[in-house]
Amino acid sequence: MKKTILILVDGMRPDAVIQTGHRVVDELKAHSVYTLGAQTVMPSVTLPCHMSLFHSVTPQRHGILSNTYVPQVRPVRGLCEVLSAAGKKCAFFFNWEELRDLSRPGSLAYSKFISGRYGYEASNEALTDDAIAYVNAEKPDFAFLYLGFVDEAGHGHGWMGEEYMYSVKESLDCIERVMNSVPEDYTIIITADHGGHDRSHGSDMPEDMTIPLFVYDRAREGGELADANIMDIAPTITALAGVSPDRDWEGHDLLA
């Protein structure tokens, strides 16, 4: 059984990851099962995409079609509910408040929110520090670190522009710090919820729908995935934890 850290960089396009030339990308490729062509869901909007990641169903099934949360009509248990029911300890670190609805009350052992209103770059850095400290002290079975700076830069200045590329590099710096600072027995999954174009996202354009996905393990020899979907992440995490997925989930274990 493996403990997992999921790091999601909001709005991070895979071509931007490569274009930064960041040294961490070579390390990720060397020790990850990965693809730079994973697909997200429609609408390619932050909360629907996160709900599909954590509940492994399409937005049409979970019913969240915008960044406004509404209770599910036919509830599907999410990743944290499934892990918590199996006695696993889960923790969240995030700087976009709407993500509080990704887990139901009672399913988290720890949650840390720092508003992006105080600056997304600064809150990215602070949350990364907090996540590293918590993981080393408490050894949770699952930790989620959400970094919102890239999406903010995309909306404010345009995807793939100078400010956007700076935010991607900063986020990769945060990812590298986590990789270098947590116990080696953690699997680290790095992904995005969606991409973007111009100063927006939400369409079915490849620029919006295509995301990076790395399943990193220092002991693993790297290899490329033929295909992957954001809905495959939750079943992969439960499989690593030795927990059965919810019967309603539609994704599959990427390591099977």
PDB file of C-alpha atoms in Angstrom:
ATOM      1  CA  MET A   1       0.000   0.000   0.000  1.00  0.00           C
ATOM      2  CA  LYS A   2       1.270   3.448  -0.966  1.00  0.00           C
ATOM      3  CA  LYS A   3       0.582   6.923   0.341  1.00  0.00           C
ATOM      4  CA  THR A   4      -0.115   9.576  -2.297  1.00  0.00           C
ATOM      5  CA  ILE A   5       0.264  13.323  -2.760  1.00  0.00           C
ATOM      6  CA  LEU A   6      -1.821  14.855  -5.553  1.00  0.00           C
ATOM      7  CA  ILE A   7      -0.550  18.222  -6.801  1.00  0.00           C
ATOM      8  CA  LEU A   8      -2.885  20.018  -9.186  1.00  0.00           C
ATOM      9  CA  VAL A   9      -1.794  23.192 -10.964  1.00  0.00           C
ATOM     10  CA  ASP A  10      -4.914  24.990 -12.161  1.00  0.00           C
ATOM     11  CA  GLY A  11      -4.796  25.810 -15.876  1.00  0.00           C
ATOM     12  CA  MET A  12      -1.341  24.350 -16.576  1.00  0.00           C
ATOM     13  CA  ARG A  13      -0.948  23.337 -20.212  1.00  0.00           C
ATOM     14  CA  PRO A  14       1.445  20.468 -21.014  1.00  0.00           C
ATOM     15  CA  ASP A  15       3.228  22.431 -23.733  1.00  0.00           C
ATOM     16  CA  ALA A  16       3.950  25.128 -21.146  1.00  0.00           C
ATOM     17  CA  VAL A  17       5.496  22.522 -18.843  1.00  0.00           C
ATOM     18  CA  ILE A  18       7.921  21.542 -21.598  1.00  0.00           C
ATOM     19  CA  GLN A  19       8.635  25.105 -22.746  1.00  0.00           C
ATOM     20  CA  THR A  20       9.783  26.218 -19.294  1.00  0.00           C
ATOM     21  CA  GLY A  21      12.808  23.942 -19.621  1.00  0.00           C
ATOM     22  CA  HIS A  22      12.519  23.328 -15.869  1.00  0.00           C
ATOM     23  CA  ARG A  23      14.932  20.687 -14.574  1.00  0.00           C
ATOM     24  CA  VAL A  24      12.173  18.893 -12.665  1.00  0.00           C
ATOM     25  CA  VAL A  25      10.564  17.789 -15.944  1.00  0.00           C
ATOM     26  CA  ASP A  26      13.470  15.444 -16.718  1.00  0.00           C
ATOM     27  CA  GLU A  27      13.193  13.919 -13.240  1.00  0.00           C
ATOM     28  CA  LEU A  28       9.452  13.442 -13.686  1.00  0.00           C
ATOM     29  CA  LYS A  29       9.866  11.753 -17.056  1.00  0.00           C
ATOM     30  CA  ALA A  30      12.606   9.481 -15.716  1.00  0.00           C
ATOM     31  CA  HIS A  31      10.536   8.140 -12.813  1.00  0.00           C
ATOM     32  CA  SER A  32       6.886   8.547 -13.818  1.00  0.00           C
ATOM     33  CA  VAL A  33       4.221   6.787 -15.740  1.00  0.00           C
ATOM     34  CA  TYR A  34       3.076   9.855 -17.639  1.00  0.00           C
ATOM     35  CA  THR A  35       1.415  11.497 -20.601  1.00  0.00           C
ATOM     36  CA  LEU A  36       1.415  15.034 -21.929  1.00  0.00           C
ATOM     37  CA  GLY A  37      -1.847  14.292 -23.712  1.00  0.00           C
ATOM     38  CA  ALA A  38      -4.287  13.382 -20.928  1.00  0.00           C
ATOM     39  CA  GLN A  39      -7.826  14.646 -21.373  1.00  0.00           C
ATOM     40  CA  THR A  40     -10.081  16.538 -19.013  1.00  0.00           C
ATOM     41  CA  VAL A  41     -13.886  16.780 -19.147  1.00  0.00           C
ATOM     42  CA  MET A  42     -16.390  19.203 -20.656  1.00  0.00           C
ATOM     43  CA  PRO A  43     -17.051  21.858 -19.617  1.00  0.00           C
ATOM     44  CA  SER A  44     -13.322  22.460 -19.124  1.00  0.00           C
ATOM     45  CA  VAL A  45     -13.988  24.665 -16.092  1.00  0.00           C
ATOM     46  CA  THR A  46     -12.311  24.413 -12.699  1.00  0.00           C
ATOM     47  CA  LEU A  47     -15.007  23.077 -10.365  1.00  0.00           C
ATOM     48  CA  PRO A  48     -16.598  20.623 -12.845  1.00  0.00           C
ATOM     49  CA  CYS A  49     -13.135  19.265 -13.682  1.00  0.00           C
ATOM     50  CA  HIS A  50     -12.190  18.870 -10.022  1.00  0.00           C
ATOM     51  CA  MET A  51     -15.487  17.159  -9.252  1.00  0.00           C
ATOM     52  CA  SER A  52     -14.809  14.701 -12.074  1.00  0.00           C
ATOM     53  CA  LEU A  53     -11.287  14.093 -10.789  1.00  0.00           C
ATOM     54  CA  PHE A  54     -12.450  13.395  -7.226  1.00  0.00           C
ATOM     55  CA  HIS A  55     -15.637  11.495  -8.159  1.00  0.00           C
ATOM     56  CA  SER A  56     -14.451   9.721 -11.334  1.00  0.00           C
ATOM     57  CA  VAL A  57     -17.602  10.517 -13.318  1.00  0.00           C
ATOM     58  CA  THR A  58     -18.494  13.063 -15.992  1.00  0.00           C
ATOM     59  CA  PRO A  59     -20.003  16.455 -15.156  1.00  0.00           C
ATOM     60  CA  GLN A  60     -23.258  15.224 -16.674  1.00  0.00           C
ATOM     61  CA  ARG A  61     -23.297  12.514 -13.970  1.00  0.00           C
ATOM     62  CA  HIS A  62     -22.248  14.579 -10.931  1.00  0.00           C
ATOM     63  CA  GLY A  63     -24.232  17.625 -12.077  1.00  0.00           C
ATOM     64  CA  ILE A  64     -21.659  20.383 -11.474  1.00  0.00           C
ATOM     65  CA  LEU A  65     -21.547  22.319 -14.746  1.00  0.00           C
ATOM     66  CA  SER A  66     -20.121  25.640 -13.535  1.00  0.00           C
ATOM     67  CA  ASN A  67     -18.002  26.978 -10.680  1.00  0.00           C
ATOM     68  CA  THR A  68     -21.085  27.030  -8.447  1.00  0.00           C
ATOM     69  CA  TYR A  69     -21.532  23.905  -6.330  1.00  0.00           C
ATOM     70  CA  VAL A  70     -24.950  22.271  -6.088  1.00  0.00           C
ATOM     71  CA  PRO A  71     -25.694  19.048  -4.185  1.00  0.00           C
ATOM     72  CA  GLN A  72     -25.667  15.935  -6.332  1.00  0.00           C
ATOM     73  CA  VAL A  73     -29.094  14.560  -7.240  1.00  0.00           C
ATOM     74  CA  ARG A  74     -27.748  10.999  -7.416  1.00  0.00           C
ATOM     75  CA  PRO A  75     -24.744  11.236  -5.096  1.00  0.00           C
ATOM     76  CA  VAL A  76     -21.471   9.564  -6.012  1.00  0.00           C
ATOM     77  CA  ARG A  77     -18.950   9.086  -3.218  1.00  0.00           C
ATOM     78  CA  GLY A  78     -15.785  11.066  -3.761  1.00  0.00           C
ATOM     79  CA  LEU A  79     -12.168  10.065  -3.282  1.00  0.00           C
ATOM     80  CA  CYS A  80     -11.907  11.410   0.265  1.00  0.00           C
ATOM     81  CA  GLU A  81     -15.132   9.739   1.366  1.00  0.00           C
ATOM     82  CA  VAL A  82     -13.937   6.384   0.015  1.00  0.00           C
ATOM     83  CA  LEU A  83     -10.510   6.707   1.630  1.00  0.00           C
ATOM     84  CA  SER A  84     -11.890   7.966   4.943  1.00  0.00           C
ATOM     85  CA  ALA A  85     -14.387   5.092   5.124  1.00  0.00           C
ATOM     86  CA  ALA A  86     -11.409   2.731   4.795  1.00  0.00           C
ATOM     87  CA  GLY A  87      -9.655   4.397   7.732  1.00  0.00           C
ATOM     88  CA  LYS A  88      -7.266   6.516   5.678  1.00  0.00           C
ATOM     89  CA  LYS A  89      -6.118  10.003   6.704  1.00  0.00           C
ATOM     90  CA  CYS A  90      -6.715  12.761   4.108  1.00  0.00           C
ATOM     91  CA  ALA A  91      -5.529  16.383   3.999  1.00  0.00           C
ATOM     92  CA  PHE A  92      -6.227  19.398   1.729  1.00  0.00           C
ATOM     93  CA  PHE A  93      -4.142  22.506   0.978  1.00  0.00           C
ATOM     94  CA  PHE A  94      -5.729  25.003  -1.420  1.00  0.00           C
ATOM     95  CA  ASN A  95      -6.069  28.678  -2.388  1.00  0.00           C
ATOM     96  CA  TRP A  96      -9.388  28.680  -4.271  1.00  0.00           C
ATOM     97  CA  GLU A  97     -12.225  28.449  -1.758  1.00  0.00           C
ATOM     98  CA  GLU A  98     -14.788  26.724  -3.979  1.00  0.00           C
ATOM     99  CA  LEU A  99     -12.761  23.523  -3.621  1.00  0.00           C
ATOM    100  CA  ARG A 100     -14.083  23.136  -0.078  1.00  0.00           C
ATOM    101  CA  ASP A 101     -17.003  21.221  -1.617  1.00  0.00           C
ATOM    102  CA  LEU A 102     -14.822  18.464  -3.092  1.00  0.00           C
ATOM    103  CA  SER A 103     -15.089  16.459   0.121  1.00  0.00           C
ATOM    104  CA  ARG A 104     -17.996  15.900   2.475  1.00  0.00           C
ATOM    105  CA  PRO A 105     -17.831  16.893   6.163  1.00  0.00           C
ATOM    106  CA  GLY A 106     -15.980  14.330   8.227  1.00  0.00           C
ATOM    107  CA  SER A 107     -13.797  12.972   5.430  1.00  0.00           C
ATOM    108  CA  LEU A 108     -10.733  15.185   6.011  1.00  0.00           C
ATOM    109  CA  ALA A 109      -8.302  14.964   8.905  1.00  0.00           C
ATOM    110  CA  TYR A 110      -6.793  18.360   8.050  1.00  0.00           C
ATOM    111  CA  SER A 111      -7.594  21.260   5.722  1.00  0.00           C
ATOM    112  CA  LYS A 112      -5.623  24.472   5.101  1.00  0.00           C
ATOM    113  CA  PHE A 113      -7.045  27.304   2.986  1.00  0.00           C
ATOM    114  CA  ILE A 114      -5.189  30.521   2.165  1.00  0.00           C
ATOM    115  CA  SER A 115      -7.147  32.892  -0.040  1.00  0.00           C
ATOM    116  CA  GLY A 116      -5.659  33.813  -3.388  1.00  0.00           C
ATOM    117  CA  ARG A 117      -6.877  37.332  -2.639  1.00  0.00           C
ATOM    118  CA  TYR A 118      -3.661  37.719  -0.651  1.00  0.00           C
ATOM    119  CA  GLY A 119      -1.700  36.891  -3.805  1.00  0.00           C
ATOM    120  CA  TYR A 120      -1.670  33.571  -5.626  1.00  0.00           C
ATOM    121  CA  GLU A 121       2.102  33.386  -5.897  1.00  0.00           C
ATOM    122  CA  ALA A 122       2.562  33.991  -2.180  1.00  0.00           C
ATOM    123  CA  SER A 123      -0.220  31.582  -1.234  1.00  0.00           C
ATOM    124  CA  ASN A 124       1.237  28.922  -3.565  1.00  0.00           C
ATOM    125  CA  GLU A 125       4.520  29.191  -1.687  1.00  0.00           C
ATOM    126  CA  ALA A 126       2.913  29.195   1.759  1.00  0.00           C
ATOM    127  CA  LEU A 127       0.672  26.223   1.014  1.00  0.00           C
ATOM    128  CA  THR A 128       3.618  24.267  -0.352  1.00  0.00           C
ATOM    129  CA  ASP A 129       5.520  24.920   2.882  1.00  0.00           C
ATOM    130  CA  ASP A 130       2.492  23.903   4.949  1.00  0.00           C
ATOM    131  CA  ALA A 131       1.900  20.723   2.936  1.00  0.00           C
ATOM    132  CA  ILE A 132       5.542  19.648   3.256  1.00  0.00           C
ATOM    133  CA  ALA A 133       5.508  20.249   7.013  1.00  0.00           C
ATOM    134  CA  TYR A 134       2.226  18.401   7.516  1.00  0.00           C
ATOM    135  CA  VAL A 135       3.189  15.399   5.385  1.00  0.00           C
ATOM    136  CA  ASN A 136       6.481  14.990   7.223  1.00  0.00           C
ATOM    137  CA  ALA A 137       4.877  15.355  10.654  1.00  0.00           C
ATOM    138  CA  GLU A 138       1.599  13.476  10.224  1.00  0.00           C
ATOM    139  CA  LYS A 139       2.214  11.061   7.301  1.00  0.00           C
ATOM    140  CA  PRO A 140      -1.315  11.285   5.803  1.00  0.00           C
ATOM    141  CA  ASP A 141      -2.393   8.550   3.421  1.00  0.00           C
ATOM    142  CA  PHE A 142      -3.544  11.162   0.906  1.00  0.00           C
ATOM    143  CA  ALA A 143      -2.697  14.852   0.607  1.00  0.00           C
ATOM    144  CA  PHE A 144      -4.069  17.231  -2.031  1.00  0.00           C
ATOM    145  CA  LEU A 145      -2.097  20.386  -2.866  1.00  0.00           C
ATOM    146  CA  TYR A 146      -3.874  22.817  -5.188  1.00  0.00           C
ATOM    147  CA  LEU A 147      -1.861  25.657  -6.744  1.00  0.00           C
ATOM    148  CA  GLY A 148      -3.951  28.432  -8.307  1.00  0.00           C
ATOM    149  CA  PHE A 149      -1.341  30.920  -9.560  1.00  0.00           C
ATOM    150  CA  VAL A 150      -1.173  29.639 -13.158  1.00  0.00           C
ATOM    151  CA  ASP A 151      -4.901  29.974 -13.832  1.00  0.00           C
ATOM    152  CA  GLU A 152      -4.899  33.461 -12.344  1.00  0.00           C
ATOM    153  CA  ALA A 153      -2.023  34.460 -14.635  1.00  0.00           C
ATOM    154  CA  GLY A 154      -3.772  32.978 -17.659  1.00  0.00           C
ATOM    155  CA  HIS A 155      -6.978  34.906 -17.039  1.00  0.00           C
ATOM    156  CA  GLY A 156      -5.117  38.084 -16.202  1.00  0.00           C
ATOM    157  CA  HIS A 157      -2.478  38.107 -18.924  1.00  0.00           C
ATOM    158  CA  GLY A 158      -3.206  35.306 -21.403  1.00  0.00           C
ATOM    159  CA  TRP A 159      -2.223  31.658 -21.690  1.00  0.00           C
ATOM    160  CA  MET A 160       1.363  31.053 -22.884  1.00  0.00           C
ATOM    161  CA  GLY A 161       2.380  34.705 -22.389  1.00  0.00           C
ATOM    162  CA  GLU A 162       5.334  35.889 -20.315  1.00  0.00           C
ATOM    163  CA  GLU A 163       3.427  36.220 -17.036  1.00  0.00           C
ATOM    164  CA  TYR A 164       1.756  32.861 -17.570  1.00  0.00           C
ATOM    165  CA  MET A 165       5.065  31.104 -18.246  1.00  0.00           C
ATOM    166  CA  TYR A 166       6.532  32.681 -15.112  1.00  0.00           C
ATOM    167  CA  SER A 167       3.646  31.259 -13.070  1.00  0.00           C
ATOM    168  CA  VAL A 168       4.184  27.777 -14.543  1.00  0.00           C
ATOM    169  CA  LYS A 169       7.865  27.909 -13.600  1.00  0.00           C
ATOM    170  CA  GLU A 170       6.972  29.030 -10.070  1.00  0.00           C
ATOM    171  CA  SER A 171       4.519  26.155  -9.735  1.00  0.00           C
ATOM    172  CA  LEU A 172       7.120  23.663 -10.968  1.00  0.00           C
ATOM    173  CA  ASP A 173       9.465  25.098  -8.328  1.00  0.00           C
ATOM    174  CA  CYS A 174       6.813  24.259  -5.712  1.00  0.00           C
ATOM    175  CA  ILE A 175       6.407  20.757  -7.124  1.00  0.00           C
ATOM    176  CA  GLU A 176      10.168  20.203  -7.036  1.00  0.00           C
ATOM    177  CA  ARG A 177      10.286  21.305  -3.395  1.00  0.00           C
ATOM    178  CA  VAL A 178       7.616  18.752  -2.499  1.00  0.00           C
ATOM    179  CA  MET A 179       9.425  15.998  -4.398  1.00  0.00           C
ATOM    180  CA  ASN A 180      12.683  16.787  -2.588  1.00  0.00           C
ATOM    181  CA  SER A 181      11.168  17.207   0.880  1.00  0.00           C
ATOM    182  CA  VAL A 182       8.666  14.409   1.565  1.00  0.00           C
ATOM    183  CA  PRO A 183       9.388  10.765   2.441  1.00  0.00           C
ATOM    184  CA  GLU A 184      10.482   8.679  -0.521  1.00  0.00           C
ATOM    185  CA  ASP A 185       7.684   6.145  -0.081  1.00  0.00           C
ATOM    186  CA  TYR A 186       5.081   8.668  -1.305  1.00  0.00           C
ATOM    187  CA  THR A 187       3.756   8.455  -4.842  1.00  0.00           C
ATOM    188  CA  ILE A 188       3.291  11.989  -6.206  1.00  0.00           C
ATOM    189  CA  ILE A 189       0.715  12.665  -8.915  1.00  0.00           C
ATOM    190  CA  ILE A 190       1.047  15.939 -10.835  1.00  0.00           C
ATOM    191  CA  THR A 191      -1.691  17.183 -13.150  1.00  0.00           C
ATOM    192  CA  ALA A 192      -3.956  20.094 -14.118  1.00  0.00           C
ATOM    193  CA  ASP A 193      -7.715  20.481 -14.256  1.00  0.00           C
ATOM    194  CA  HIS A 194      -7.766  22.077 -17.721  1.00  0.00           C
ATOM    195  CA  GLY A 195      -5.625  24.142 -20.081  1.00  0.00           C
ATOM    196  CA  GLY A 196      -6.557  27.456 -21.643  1.00  0.00           C
ATOM    197  CA  HIS A 197      -6.270  29.773 -24.629  1.00  0.00           C
ATOM    198  CA  ASP A 198      -6.150  33.554 -24.989  1.00  0.00           C
ATOM    199  CA  ARG A 199      -7.515  34.593 -21.577  1.00  0.00           C
ATOM    200  CA  SER A 200     -10.120  31.886 -21.101  1.00  0.00           C
ATOM    201  CA  HIS A 201     -11.010  28.180 -21.098  1.00  0.00           C
ATOM    202  CA  GLY A 202     -14.170  26.073 -20.996  1.00  0.00           C
ATOM    203  CA  SER A 203     -14.358  24.951 -24.628  1.00  0.00           C
ATOM    204  CA  ASP A 204     -13.627  21.598 -26.250  1.00  0.00           C
ATOM    205  CA  MET A 205     -10.535  23.011 -27.979  1.00  0.00           C
ATOM    206  CA  PRO A 206      -7.404  20.860 -27.525  1.00  0.00           C
ATOM    207  CA  GLU A 207      -5.728  23.810 -25.785  1.00  0.00           C
ATOM    208  CA  ASP A 208      -8.439  23.680 -23.106  1.00  0.00           C
ATOM    209  CA  MET A 209      -8.947  19.908 -22.911  1.00  0.00           C
ATOM    210  CA  THR A 210      -5.364  18.582 -22.869  1.00  0.00           C
ATOM    211  CA  ILE A 211      -3.552  18.286 -19.537  1.00  0.00           C
ATOM    212  CA  PRO A 212      -0.276  16.823 -18.234  1.00  0.00           C
ATOM    213  CA  LEU A 213      -0.395  13.792 -15.956  1.00  0.00           C
ATOM    214  CA  PHE A 214       2.585  12.312 -14.101  1.00  0.00           C
ATOM    215  CA  VAL A 215       2.437   9.440 -11.590  1.00  0.00           C
ATOM    216  CA  TYR A 216       5.856   9.856  -9.967  1.00  0.00           C
ATOM    217  CA  ASP A 217       7.649   7.268  -7.854  1.00  0.00           C
ATOM    218  CA  ARG A 218      11.385   7.515  -7.198  1.00  0.00           C
ATOM    219  CA  ALA A 219      11.656   3.717  -7.415  1.00  0.00           C
ATOM    220  CA  ARG A 220       9.858   3.517 -10.755  1.00  0.00           C
ATOM    221  CA  GLU A 221      11.374   3.510 -14.219  1.00  0.00           C
ATOM    222  CA  GLY A 222       9.552   6.038 -16.367  1.00  0.00           C
ATOM    223  CA  GLY A 223       7.254   5.217 -19.252  1.00  0.00           C
ATOM    224  CA  GLU A 224       4.565   6.889 -21.330  1.00  0.00           C
ATOM    225  CA  LEU A 225       0.844   6.196 -21.017  1.00  0.00           C
ATOM    226  CA  ALA A 226      -1.043   5.529 -24.225  1.00  0.00           C
ATOM    227  CA  ASP A 227      -4.045   7.497 -22.973  1.00  0.00           C
ATOM    228  CA  ALA A 228      -5.417   8.885 -19.741  1.00  0.00           C
ATOM    229  CA  ASN A 229      -8.348  10.908 -18.472  1.00  0.00           C
ATOM    230  CA  ILE A 230      -8.746  13.088 -15.410  1.00  0.00           C
ATOM    231  CA  MET A 231     -11.362  10.579 -14.185  1.00  0.00           C
ATOM    232  CA  ASP A 232      -8.622   7.928 -13.907  1.00  0.00           C
ATOM    233  CA  ILE A 233      -6.823   9.701 -11.064  1.00  0.00           C
ATOM    234  CA  ALA A 234      -9.143   8.756  -8.173  1.00  0.00           C
ATOM    235  CA  PRO A 235      -9.144   5.009  -9.029  1.00  0.00           C
ATOM    236  CA  THR A 236      -5.351   5.126  -9.302  1.00  0.00           C
ATOM    237  CA  ILE A 237      -5.057   6.666  -5.828  1.00  0.00           C
ATOM    238  CA  THR A 238      -7.425   4.159  -4.215  1.00  0.00           C
ATOM    239  CA  ALA A 239      -5.559   1.281  -5.881  1.00  0.00           C
ATOM    240  CA  LEU A 240      -2.265   2.590  -4.501  1.00  0.00           C
ATOM    241  CA  ALA A 241      -3.876   2.771  -1.049  1.00  0.00           C
ATOM    242  CA  GLY A 242      -5.222  -0.778  -1.294  1.00  0.00           C
ATOM    243  CA  VAL A 243      -8.822   0.453  -1.205  1.00  0.00           C
ATOM    244  CA  SER A 244     -11.627  -0.556  -3.572  1.00  0.00           C
ATOM    245  CA  PRO A 245     -13.003   2.243  -5.786  1.00  0.00           C
ATOM    246  CA  ASP A 246     -16.617   3.313  -5.522  1.00  0.00           C
ATOM    247  CA  ARG A 247     -18.849   1.163  -7.710  1.00  0.00           C
ATOM    248  CA  ASP A 248     -20.150   4.231  -9.589  1.00  0.00           C
ATOM    249  CA  TRP A 249     -16.719   5.453 -10.662  1.00  0.00           C
ATOM    250  CA  GLU A 250     -16.067   5.398 -14.402  1.00  0.00           C
ATOM    251  CA  GLY A 251     -12.283   5.816 -14.546  1.00  0.00           C
ATOM    252  CA  HIS A 252      -9.651   3.102 -14.285  1.00  0.00           C
ATOM    253  CA  ASP A 253      -6.375   2.529 -12.446  1.00  0.00           C
ATOM    254  CA  LEU A 254      -3.585   3.942 -14.614  1.00  0.00           C
ATOM    255  CA  LEU A 255      -1.050   1.525 -13.113  1.00  0.00           C
ATOM    256  CA  ALA A 256      -3.068  -1.653 -13.650  1.00  0.00           C
TER     257      ALA A 256
END
